Coordinates of N, CA and C in Angstrom, one line a residue:
M8 N -9.4 15.2 -3.2 CA -8.7 13.9 -3.7 C -9.8 13.0 -4.1
P9 N -9.6 12.4 -5.3 CA -10.6 11.4 -5.9 C -10.7 10.2 -5.0
Q10 N -11.9 9.7 -4.9 CA -12.1 8.4 -4.1 C -12.0 7.3 -5.1
H11 N -11.4 6.2 -4.7 CA -11.3 5.0 -5.5 C -11.9 3.8 -4.8
N12 N -12.5 2.9 -5.5 CA -13.0 1.7 -4.9 C -11.9 0.6 -5.2
V13 N -11.9 -0.4 -4.3 CA -11.0 -1.5 -4.5 C -11.2 -2.1 -5.9
S14 N -12.5 -2.1 -6.3 CA -12.8 -2.8 -7.6 C -12.3 -2.0 -8.8
D15 N -12.0 -0.7 -8.7 CA -11.5 0.0 -9.8 C -10.0 0.3 -9.7
T16 N -9.3 -0.3 -8.8 CA -7.8 -0.2 -8.8 C -7.2 -1.6 -9.1
K17 N -6.1 -1.6 -9.8 CA -5.4 -2.8 -10.1 C -4.4 -3.1 -9.0
P18 N -4.1 -4.4 -8.8 CA -3.0 -4.7 -7.8 C -1.7 -4.0 -8.3
Y19 N -1.0 -3.5 -7.3 CA 0.3 -2.9 -7.6 C 1.4 -4.0 -7.4
Q20 N 2.4 -3.9 -8.2 CA 3.6 -4.7 -8.0 C 4.5 -4.0 -7.0
P21 N 5.3 -4.7 -6.3 CA 6.1 -4.1 -5.3 C 7.0 -2.9 -5.8
V22 N 7.5 -3.1 -7.0 CA 8.3 -2.1 -7.6 C 7.5 -0.8 -7.8
Q23 N 6.2 -0.8 -7.9 CA 5.4 0.4 -8.1 C 5.2 1.1 -6.8
I24 N 5.1 0.4 -5.7 CA 4.8 0.9 -4.4 C 6.1 1.3 -3.7
T25 N 7.1 0.5 -3.9 CA 8.4 0.6 -3.1 C 8.9 2.0 -3.1
P26 N 9.0 2.7 -4.2 CA 9.6 4.1 -4.1 C 8.9 5.0 -3.1
Y27 N 7.6 4.7 -2.8 CA 6.8 5.6 -1.9 C 6.9 5.1 -0.5
L28 N 7.5 4.0 -0.3 CA 7.7 3.4 1.1 C 9.1 3.6 1.6
K29 N 9.9 4.4 0.9 CA 11.3 4.6 1.3 C 11.3 5.2 2.7
G30 N 12.0 4.6 3.6 CA 12.1 5.1 4.9 C 11.2 4.3 5.9
A31 N 10.3 3.4 5.3 CA 9.4 2.7 6.2 C 10.2 1.7 7.0
D32 N 9.9 1.6 8.3 CA 10.5 0.6 9.2 C 9.5 -0.6 9.3
F33 N 10.1 -1.7 9.0 CA 9.3 -3.0 9.1 C 9.7 -3.7 10.3
P34 N 8.7 -4.4 11.0 CA 7.3 -4.5 10.6 C 6.6 -3.1 10.8
A35 N 5.6 -3.0 9.9 CA 4.8 -1.7 9.9 C 3.3 -2.0 9.7
S36 N 2.5 -1.2 10.3 CA 1.1 -1.3 10.2 C 0.6 -0.6 8.9
K37 N -0.6 -0.8 8.5 CA -1.1 -0.1 7.3 C -1.1 1.4 7.5
D38 N -1.4 1.9 8.7 CA -1.4 3.3 9.0 C 0.0 3.9 8.8
E39 N 1.0 3.1 9.3 CA 2.4 3.6 9.2 C 2.8 3.6 7.7
L40 N 2.4 2.6 6.9 CA 2.7 2.6 5.5 C 2.0 3.8 4.8
L41 N 0.8 4.1 5.2 CA 0.1 5.3 4.6 C 0.9 6.6 4.9
E42 N 1.3 6.7 6.2 CA 2.0 7.9 6.6 C 3.3 8.0 5.8
C43 N 4.0 7.0 5.6 CA 5.3 7.0 4.9 C 5.0 7.3 3.4
A44 N 4.0 6.7 2.8 CA 3.7 7.0 1.4 C 3.3 8.5 1.2
E45 N 2.5 9.0 2.1 CA 2.1 10.4 2.0 C 3.3 11.3 2.2
E46 N 4.2 11.0 3.1 CA 5.4 11.8 3.3 C 6.3 11.8 2.0
N47 N 6.2 10.7 1.3 CA 7.0 10.5 0.0 C 6.2 11.0 -1.2
N48 N 5.1 11.7 -1.0 CA 4.3 12.3 -2.1 C 3.8 11.3 -3.0
A49 N 3.3 10.2 -2.5 CA 2.7 9.1 -3.3 C 1.4 9.6 -4.0
P50 N 1.2 9.2 -5.3 CA 0.0 9.7 -6.0 C -1.2 9.0 -5.4
D51 N -2.4 9.6 -5.7 CA -3.6 9.1 -5.1 C -3.9 7.6 -5.3
D52 N -3.5 7.1 -6.5 CA -3.8 5.7 -6.7 C -2.9 4.8 -5.9
V53 N -1.7 5.2 -5.5 CA -0.9 4.4 -4.6 C -1.5 4.5 -3.2
I54 N -1.9 5.6 -2.7 CA -2.5 5.8 -1.4 C -3.8 4.9 -1.4
C55 N -4.6 4.9 -2.4 CA -5.8 4.1 -2.5 C -5.5 2.6 -2.4
A56 N -4.4 2.2 -3.1 CA -4.0 0.8 -3.0 C -3.6 0.4 -1.6
I57 N -2.9 1.3 -0.9 CA -2.5 0.9 0.4 C -3.7 0.9 1.4
R58 N -4.6 1.9 1.2 CA -5.8 1.9 2.0 C -6.7 0.6 1.8
S59 N -6.6 0.0 0.6 CA -7.4 -1.2 0.3 C -6.8 -2.4 0.9
L60 N -5.6 -2.4 1.5 CA -5.0 -3.5 2.1 C -5.8 -3.9 3.3
R61 N -5.9 -5.2 3.6 CA -6.5 -5.7 4.8 C -5.7 -5.2 6.0
P62 N -6.4 -4.8 7.0 CA -5.6 -4.4 8.2 C -4.7 -5.5 8.7
S63 N -3.4 -5.2 8.9 CA -2.4 -6.2 9.2 C -1.2 -5.5 9.7
R64 N -0.3 -6.3 10.1 CA 1.1 -5.8 10.4 C 2.0 -6.5 9.4
F65 N 2.7 -5.7 8.6 CA 3.5 -6.2 7.5 C 4.9 -6.3 7.9
K66 N 5.5 -7.5 7.8 CA 6.9 -7.7 8.2 C 7.8 -7.3 7.0
T67 N 7.4 -7.4 5.8 CA 8.2 -7.1 4.6 C 7.3 -6.5 3.5
L68 N 8.0 -6.1 2.4 CA 7.2 -5.6 1.2 C 6.5 -6.8 0.6
T69 N 7.0 -8.0 0.8 CA 6.4 -9.2 0.3 C 5.0 -9.4 0.9
D70 N 4.9 -9.2 2.2 CA 3.6 -9.3 2.9 C 2.6 -8.3 2.3
I71 N 3.0 -7.1 1.9 CA 2.1 -6.2 1.2 C 1.6 -6.8 -0.1
T72 N 2.4 -7.4 -0.9 CA 2.0 -8.0 -2.1 C 1.1 -9.1 -1.9
K73 N 1.3 -9.9 -0.9 CA 0.4 -11.0 -0.6 C -1.0 -10.5 -0.2
S74 N -1.0 -9.4 0.6 CA -2.3 -8.8 1.0 C -3.0 -8.2 -0.2
Q75 N -2.3 -7.6 -1.2 CA -2.9 -7.1 -2.4 C -3.6 -8.2 -3.2
T76 N -2.8 -9.3 -3.3 CA -3.3 -10.4 -4.1 C -4.6 -11.0 -3.5
Q77 N -4.7 -11.0 -2.2 CA -5.9 -11.5 -1.5 C -7.1 -10.6 -1.7
N78 N -6.9 -9.3 -1.9 CA -7.9 -8.4 -2.2 C -8.6 -8.6 -3.5
Y79 N -7.9 -9.2 -4.4 CA -8.4 -9.4 -5.8 C -8.8 -10.8 -6.2
H80 N -8.8 -11.7 -5.2 CA -9.2 -13.1 -5.4 C -10.4 -13.4 -4.6

């Protein structure tokens, strides 16, 4: 699996990540989101984007978007 750095991935909009988080129970940890995305056969760039999130407990998909935005500012 190719390795990606945070600097070479673009922030994802919720609509791009959402299909791969189908079945996720919120609140969810980053590890739980990764597990869900992997179970939903998310592509490597989506997995990398989730891995780049700051460790947190996410209450909603909006929290994920906020975390992504913070990674790029």
